[in-house]
């Protein structure tokens, strides 16, 4: 237990530093690029004096580090600010109304927008993982056990072809064939669970090769460990060695893949695929925010994505140390 | 066809190695042997003789690219070669057990050892309950003298030292009370005292468990301690099979005769071959290297404390002088601090306290220029000939590398390299070849040439010859003796091999737990040591000669304490059979006994007088 | 393992015949996968360079009378428009070839950039260690914790995307993975006996890094780099699709595919057929990458 305490304290401290660095990077980036936030908030029609006054009131003319400090302070209290362009009433995305002053109260809170979108993204991501694992686990294990033989080659070619399919193209082809032509599944927007299936398949095609490779390599690698053949000399059957030892130990690299690669891939492609399918998750929110230069949303989602990655990494590493105690040393 | 007492009867066994091109090379040819109940049959052969393949073939563990091409392996009349997989599985582990030379990788690293032995027990003895199995495992762990067995049952393989892990594997093998145990080189990776403990343990267990043992080894000395009869294997064939004593007194085959006569003699008083003969003339010559009370501590994370650090005391106050033309041996077992000492001496790390003086200058205080200059004058030769030279350079380039580093003019390099290659005994044809395909001995020569090309005054040999076989080792030792004679260089041998040290060193330092416990001339170290640890080491050296130190009296139990928590007082007292009250409180320092002989023991003088 | 050493003590050295890099490529080259992949990539590369001149069809010229022609491959009457035409009557085949050329260029250059930046930082972090290493690696971790897509759309969404800025963004997003590998290789090589031997001989740190350690970084990273070229090409297409890739009128896969979405029902080929060409070239690259990965695994496992 002492180890767990030490581990989490150390890793959470490191994670906080990482998140802070990322936040600073994104924050600075958005401040140094061309484009005045006030213009975005108030629209192009407003007079320069009003714009300048609003900017001063909001502290937008302070040095970037001061602004950042204020921002971190707000985040610490759970306040991610309010959208520049979205109104509190609904999903109106028209950002350029000619208002005289900027009244933060009638803009949607960022955290609220994200909270509405997150469940959709979680559903999509979860479904994608289920599909990908359902395909990858049997193929990967079979390929790993028959390393160098045809199942291995099959797995290799299958994953080579899968990674070669550009995700947006695959999405459109599936929309065209499965949804538009055949009418089997709905595709655009979200009106029920079935709307998540097609985008999840696209994501699963991208994830599956990562899993297949990881499983095949770690199973065949563990199979070659001395303890497996020695185990058979010690009187244990080969199948027992595979099921109780090889599979168990292959979980560690798989966990790492899940944690680092898969979540990274997912956080990236999820955004694109949500955009293609007009799926109302965090990704669609983000991409629309980029188009509207809605900085508070961009910042908040970037930071949260980073938090997710950091947390998943910590959990995965902890799980790995409970399977293989050597990692604690 | 077989008498009842024969457990295993091998008739005309042949094994081939299938080469990629469809060709095949015989590994074992027409091997026949038999082993009776309760006997220990030793098998000896040099590397490449096929003894590991033989030991594995006996339990029918032959996989591609190896193939059994003929012969029978009869276990109580049943031929294992043709036995169905299922029945073989049941026989293995239950009636025939095997222990290999690499205990560290024999078990799943992620599961506690006890659970894995229970798993095996339940697999080969269906019907036994988990609780009964666990009880039996703990009992057997106790029997092999693993301290606090019940607790260690729950520990993971990486938490065991090599010697303890080998005991675990012995438990794993014997827990089913097998008829036959095949032990393949099981003491090879272990330190001498630990290996001696394991041998003694195995002998006791063999008596208690009534198990026949087939003991494979590459050392006659080791077999001397355990085997009733010996079978000599050479190039895949049995060349001799005799009871041990007959083999020594009357070897029938010239190969065996050579094997016996080539063994280095430790306990022969004749010192013609040993460094002892040059001992006297040295001591008054110039001091080349002076080590003064150096210590080195490493900090690592303490797993038992939050954010805690623990300190590993690797080297604790070591002092000695090396004179010009000296051959000083530094001996000790793993963990004694000799590799840390080698890093300090070669300036890869600096000591935390103390000084290292090279010809009177403190090497820690040198600037970059001075350090580079110093490196030219003293060189270190590393153990592993395969890794110590870069694989992607030609041999000429490798040997020339130091000259380039030290800024020699391009045109002068080649003649110098060729001159050194000739001196070291490397064919000049090798100059433009890559090291691939070179034997270990040849590689080590490249390594030596690379060091000698700088004309060093002091050469440190850090286990340089350990990876080589007997024949190569003898040749290279002769080379070093020649170099020392002709160039007057000073040699520092860091080694665990007491036989070699006896042969070439005029002075010997014995290290234990980061400290030099004895520093004496060759003769005194071997025949009148002042420290009980030195005597324990000497009693453990496998040898076919009559030994002056009886293991029954001098051999230690257990293993050295953790260098993190060194006991107060004398650090050796926890294992010392002669410890007295004073040892618990006062840490003895290295004190002169007579002339050049020093020992760090309160009883040293008394021992000398006796 | 023990069997091998017992029979042939020198056998372990065979795997390292030439330099660590060359032997890997030589080994991969012997596989059919690598050759097939190489042939596909080489063929498409040649086609994308000389194809537009041979066809003599402009990728950007509007030709309203020829709009929405079905691919010539399906309907011979529509030759020479192999892939058909889009809503403005532009030849999709030559547009795809230009797109492929740009995608390959951006993919290869950005991967080379990541490799150089990442290896340098990783080698320094691994070799120097201590505080420098710690700070560099925490920076790497932080950089790795921003999903590439987010970084790219954040930067490109608010600045004007050009091929150069796209390459820079890719390098910025991609170097940490290379830094990690370079660091772990440096850490393990640094402990190797021959590096220790070189140090004892008096070799300077820079010399050890460049002469002894650097050549070892390529093998573990080569396949990652090759696979990354394909990844970056997909990514370039995705950016173009969102509208923040290389800007029109330069044709890219992303813009072609995005153009086609509006006409998916009546002119399905605008989106799908050029995408097939992209998928084919990616397949070629990934076959090469896969072959490299397997060769490396074999070398690591000591299987000859």
mmCIF file of N, CA and C in Angstrom, chain B residues 17 25 48 50-52 56 66 342 348 372 375 379-380 382-384 387-388 391-393 397 401-402 405-406 434 436 443 450 462, chain C residues 2-3 6-10 12-14 16-20 192-194 196-204 207 211-212 215-216:
data_model
loop_
_atom_site.group_PDB
_atom_site.id
_atom_site.type_symbol
_atom_site.label_atom_id
_atom_site.label_comp_id
_atom_site.label_asym_id
_atom_site.label_seq_id
_atom_site.Cartn_x
_atom_site.Cartn_y
_atom_site.Cartn_z
ATOM 1 N N UNK B 17 22.046 -31.819 -35.679
ATOM 2 C CA UNK B 17 21.600 -30.430 -35.797
ATOM 3 C C UNK B 17 21.264 -30.197 -37.260
ATOM 4 N N UNK B 25 24.407 -31.721 -39.064
ATOM 5 C CA UNK B 25 25.683 -31.920 -38.407
ATOM 6 C C UNK B 25 25.419 -32.733 -37.156
ATOM 7 N N UNK B 48 30.647 -27.110 -26.355
ATOM 8 C CA UNK B 48 30.582 -27.617 -27.712
ATOM 9 C C UNK B 48 30.678 -29.125 -27.790
ATOM 10 N N UNK B 50 28.548 -31.152 -26.554
ATOM 11 C CA UNK B 50 27.215 -31.737 -26.673
ATOM 12 C C UNK B 50 26.624 -32.144 -25.342
ATOM 13 N N UNK B 51 27.212 -31.705 -24.231
ATOM 14 C CA UNK B 51 26.702 -32.207 -22.953
ATOM 15 C C UNK B 51 25.344 -31.623 -22.591
ATOM 16 N N UNK B 52 25.096 -30.357 -22.976
ATOM 17 C CA UNK B 52 23.770 -29.800 -22.693
ATOM 18 C C UNK B 52 22.708 -30.493 -23.535
ATOM 19 N N UNK B 56 19.499 -32.679 -22.108
ATOM 20 C CA UNK B 56 18.109 -32.414 -22.479
ATOM 21 C C UNK B 56 17.487 -33.594 -23.215
ATOM 22 N N UNK B 66 17.191 -29.360 -33.569
ATOM 23 C CA UNK B 66 17.836 -30.617 -33.188
ATOM 24 C C UNK B 66 16.881 -31.776 -33.419
ATOM 25 N N UNK B 342 36.468 -1.201 -9.755
ATOM 26 C CA UNK B 342 37.037 -1.096 -11.094
ATOM 27 C C UNK B 342 36.556 0.171 -11.788
ATOM 28 N N UNK B 348 35.779 6.189 -14.374
ATOM 29 C CA UNK B 348 34.433 6.358 -14.911
ATOM 30 C C UNK B 348 33.551 7.025 -13.860
ATOM 31 N N UNK B 372 42.853 13.083 -20.097
ATOM 32 C CA UNK B 372 43.093 12.415 -21.371
ATOM 33 C C UNK B 372 44.494 11.813 -21.363
ATOM 34 N N UNK B 375 44.589 8.699 -19.232
ATOM 35 C CA UNK B 375 43.966 7.530 -19.851
ATOM 36 C C UNK B 375 44.943 6.797 -20.750
ATOM 37 N N UNK B 379 45.089 1.653 -18.608
ATOM 38 C CA UNK B 379 44.005 1.118 -19.405
ATOM 39 C C UNK B 379 43.271 0.015 -18.662
ATOM 40 N N UNK B 380 42.012 -0.181 -19.040
ATOM 41 C CA UNK B 380 41.195 -1.216 -18.401
ATOM 42 C C UNK B 380 40.714 -2.175 -19.479
ATOM 43 N N UNK B 382 37.970 -5.085 -20.334
ATOM 44 C CA UNK B 382 36.691 -5.538 -19.796
ATOM 45 C C UNK B 382 36.479 -7.016 -20.051
ATOM 46 N N UNK B 383 35.443 -7.535 -19.390
ATOM 47 C CA UNK B 383 35.219 -8.979 -19.400
ATOM 48 C C UNK B 383 34.678 -9.513 -20.715
ATOM 49 N N UNK B 384 33.647 -8.831 -21.236
ATOM 50 C CA UNK B 384 32.885 -9.438 -22.313
ATOM 51 C C UNK B 384 33.504 -9.133 -23.672
ATOM 52 N N UNK B 387 30.932 -7.768 -26.463
ATOM 53 C CA UNK B 387 30.363 -6.424 -26.416
ATOM 54 C C UNK B 387 31.392 -5.318 -26.329
ATOM 55 N N UNK B 388 32.613 -5.663 -25.966
ATOM 56 C CA UNK B 388 33.573 -4.600 -25.692
ATOM 57 C C UNK B 388 34.134 -3.987 -26.963
ATOM 58 N N UNK B 391 30.753 -3.558 -33.093
ATOM 59 C CA UNK B 391 30.564 -4.553 -34.145
ATOM 60 C C UNK B 391 30.687 -3.984 -35.554
ATOM 61 N N UNK B 392 30.529 -2.661 -35.713
ATOM 62 C CA UNK B 392 30.480 -2.126 -37.069
ATOM 63 C C UNK B 392 31.794 -1.483 -37.508
ATOM 64 N N UNK B 393 32.873 -1.695 -36.734
ATOM 65 C CA UNK B 393 34.184 -1.187 -37.142
ATOM 66 C C UNK B 393 35.061 -2.349 -37.598
ATOM 67 N N UNK B 397 40.445 -0.519 -37.542
ATOM 68 C CA UNK B 397 39.855 0.741 -37.103
ATOM 69 C C UNK B 397 39.667 0.742 -35.580
ATOM 70 N N UNK B 401 41.430 3.335 -33.046
ATOM 71 C CA UNK B 401 40.564 4.334 -32.404
ATOM 72 C C UNK B 401 41.253 5.123 -31.284
ATOM 73 N N UNK B 402 41.922 4.447 -30.329
ATOM 74 C CA UNK B 402 42.571 5.230 -29.271
ATOM 75 C C UNK B 402 43.641 6.180 -29.807
ATOM 76 N N UNK B 405 41.883 9.155 -31.065
ATOM 77 C CA UNK B 405 41.374 9.972 -29.961
ATOM 78 C C UNK B 405 42.501 10.789 -29.356
ATOM 79 N N UNK B 406 43.661 10.163 -29.261
ATOM 80 C CA UNK B 406 44.765 10.869 -28.623
ATOM 81 C C UNK B 406 45.578 11.669 -29.625
ATOM 82 N N UNK B 434 35.835 -7.230 -40.352
ATOM 83 C CA UNK B 434 34.942 -6.929 -39.234
ATOM 84 C C UNK B 434 35.086 -8.032 -38.184
ATOM 85 N N UNK B 436 33.147 -9.932 -36.892
ATOM 86 C CA UNK B 436 32.184 -11.015 -36.949
ATOM 87 C C UNK B 436 32.903 -12.345 -37.201
ATOM 88 N N UNK B 443 38.788 -12.110 -30.166
ATOM 89 C CA UNK B 443 38.193 -10.823 -29.826
ATOM 90 C C UNK B 443 38.893 -10.198 -28.627
ATOM 91 N N UNK B 450 43.976 -3.062 -28.547
ATOM 92 C CA UNK B 450 43.471 -1.698 -28.505
ATOM 93 C C UNK B 450 43.995 -0.959 -27.267
ATOM 94 N N UNK B 462 39.632 -6.413 -15.706
ATOM 95 C CA UNK B 462 38.401 -6.623 -14.953
ATOM 96 C C UNK B 462 37.725 -7.892 -15.461
ATOM 97 N N UNK C 2 20.577 -21.797 -24.592
ATOM 98 C CA UNK C 2 21.737 -22.562 -24.151
ATOM 99 C C UNK C 2 22.181 -23.554 -25.217
ATOM 100 N N UNK C 3 21.200 -24.071 -25.980
ATOM 101 C CA UNK C 3 21.559 -25.007 -27.035
ATOM 102 C C UNK C 3 22.462 -24.309 -28.039
ATOM 103 N N UNK C 6 25.920 -23.728 -26.797
ATOM 104 C CA UNK C 6 26.687 -24.948 -26.634
ATOM 105 C C UNK C 6 27.287 -25.400 -27.967
ATOM 106 N N UNK C 7 26.520 -25.197 -29.029
ATOM 107 C CA UNK C 7 26.971 -25.686 -30.313
ATOM 108 C C UNK C 7 27.899 -24.691 -31.007
ATOM 109 N N UNK C 8 27.549 -23.427 -30.930
ATOM 110 C CA UNK C 8 28.251 -22.467 -31.770
ATOM 111 C C UNK C 8 28.444 -21.162 -31.002
ATOM 112 N N UNK C 9 29.531 -21.069 -30.270
ATOM 113 C CA UNK C 9 29.708 -19.900 -29.419
ATOM 114 C C UNK C 9 29.777 -18.596 -30.212
ATOM 115 N N UNK C 10 30.206 -18.654 -31.467
ATOM 116 C CA UNK C 10 30.344 -17.424 -32.237
ATOM 117 C C UNK C 10 29.053 -17.050 -32.945
ATOM 118 N N UNK C 12 26.186 -16.056 -32.048
ATOM 119 C CA UNK C 12 25.426 -14.892 -31.629
ATOM 120 C C UNK C 12 25.828 -13.644 -32.405
ATOM 121 N N UNK C 13 27.021 -13.634 -32.945
ATOM 122 C CA UNK C 13 27.511 -12.433 -33.605
ATOM 123 C C UNK C 13 26.984 -12.316 -35.032
ATOM 124 N N UNK C 14 26.440 -13.409 -35.561
ATOM 125 C CA UNK C 14 26.096 -13.408 -36.978
ATOM 126 C C UNK C 14 25.070 -12.332 -37.322
ATOM 127 N N UNK C 16 24.727 -9.433 -36.418
ATOM 128 C CA UNK C 16 25.250 -8.073 -36.577
ATOM 129 C C UNK C 16 26.330 -8.050 -37.634
ATOM 130 N N UNK C 17 25.968 -8.353 -38.834
ATOM 131 C CA UNK C 17 26.982 -8.471 -39.871
ATOM 132 C C UNK C 17 27.545 -7.119 -40.261
ATOM 133 N N UNK C 18 26.676 -6.300 -40.815
ATOM 134 C CA UNK C 18 27.134 -4.971 -41.203
ATOM 135 C C UNK C 18 26.757 -3.995 -40.121
ATOM 136 N N UNK C 19 26.693 -2.723 -40.476
ATOM 137 C CA UNK C 19 26.230 -1.751 -39.493
ATOM 138 C C UNK C 19 24.821 -2.106 -39.096
ATOM 139 N N UNK C 20 24.376 -1.632 -37.930
ATOM 140 C CA UNK C 20 23.048 -1.997 -37.455
ATOM 141 C C UNK C 20 21.951 -1.576 -38.428
ATOM 142 N N UNK C 192 26.532 -0.233 -22.594
ATOM 143 C CA UNK C 192 27.228 -1.325 -23.259
ATOM 144 C C UNK C 192 28.721 -1.223 -23.009
ATOM 145 N N UNK C 193 29.332 -2.397 -23.033
ATOM 146 C CA UNK C 193 30.756 -2.471 -22.717
ATOM 147 C C UNK C 193 31.597 -1.637 -23.677
ATOM 148 N N UNK C 194 31.251 -1.626 -24.970
ATOM 149 C CA UNK C 194 32.159 -0.941 -25.873
ATOM 150 C C UNK C 194 32.110 0.577 -25.714
ATOM 151 N N UNK C 196 31.710 1.890 -22.725
ATOM 152 C CA UNK C 196 32.549 2.027 -21.545
ATOM 153 C C UNK C 196 34.018 1.947 -21.963
ATOM 154 N N UNK C 197 34.291 1.006 -22.888
ATOM 155 C CA UNK C 197 35.665 0.859 -23.354
ATOM 156 C C UNK C 197 36.131 2.138 -24.039
ATOM 157 N N UNK C 198 35.273 2.725 -24.891
ATOM 158 C CA UNK C 198 35.651 3.949 -25.591
ATOM 159 C C UNK C 198 35.928 5.065 -24.604
ATOM 160 N N UNK C 199 35.118 5.116 -23.549
ATOM 161 C CA UNK C 199 35.315 6.150 -22.532
ATOM 162 C C UNK C 199 36.666 5.997 -21.861
ATOM 163 N N UNK C 200 36.985 4.744 -21.543
ATOM 164 C CA UNK C 200 38.253 4.488 -20.874
ATOM 165 C C UNK C 200 39.424 4.855 -21.778
ATOM 166 N N UNK C 201 39.207 4.657 -23.096
ATOM 167 C CA UNK C 201 40.273 5.029 -24.018
ATOM 168 C C UNK C 201 40.428 6.537 -24.106
ATOM 169 N N UNK C 202 39.453 7.273 -23.615
ATOM 170 C CA UNK C 202 39.572 8.720 -23.615
ATOM 171 C C UNK C 202 38.696 9.414 -24.634
ATOM 172 N N UNK C 203 37.766 8.691 -25.278
ATOM 173 C CA UNK C 203 36.919 9.309 -26.288
ATOM 174 C C UNK C 203 36.020 10.362 -25.645
ATOM 175 N N UNK C 204 35.805 11.471 -26.360
ATOM 176 C CA UNK C 204 34.953 12.523 -25.819
ATOM 177 C C UNK C 204 33.499 12.105 -25.936
ATOM 178 N N UNK C 207 32.069 12.402 -29.410
ATOM 179 C CA UNK C 207 32.556 11.340 -30.276
ATOM 180 C C UNK C 207 31.787 10.043 -30.014
ATOM 181 N N UNK C 211 29.748 8.577 -33.034
ATOM 182 C CA UNK C 211 30.365 7.411 -33.669
ATOM 183 C C UNK C 211 29.730 6.110 -33.193
ATOM 184 N N UNK C 212 29.424 6.039 -31.900
ATOM 185 C CA UNK C 212 28.982 4.749 -31.369
ATOM 186 C C UNK C 212 27.482 4.644 -31.178
ATOM 187 N N UNK C 215 24.476 5.491 -34.739
ATOM 188 C CA UNK C 215 24.096 4.472 -35.726
ATOM 189 C C UNK C 215 23.085 3.464 -35.191
ATOM 190 N N UNK C 216 22.952 3.361 -33.878
ATOM 191 C CA UNK C 216 22.022 2.378 -33.317
ATOM 192 C C UNK C 216 20.597 2.887 -33.204
#
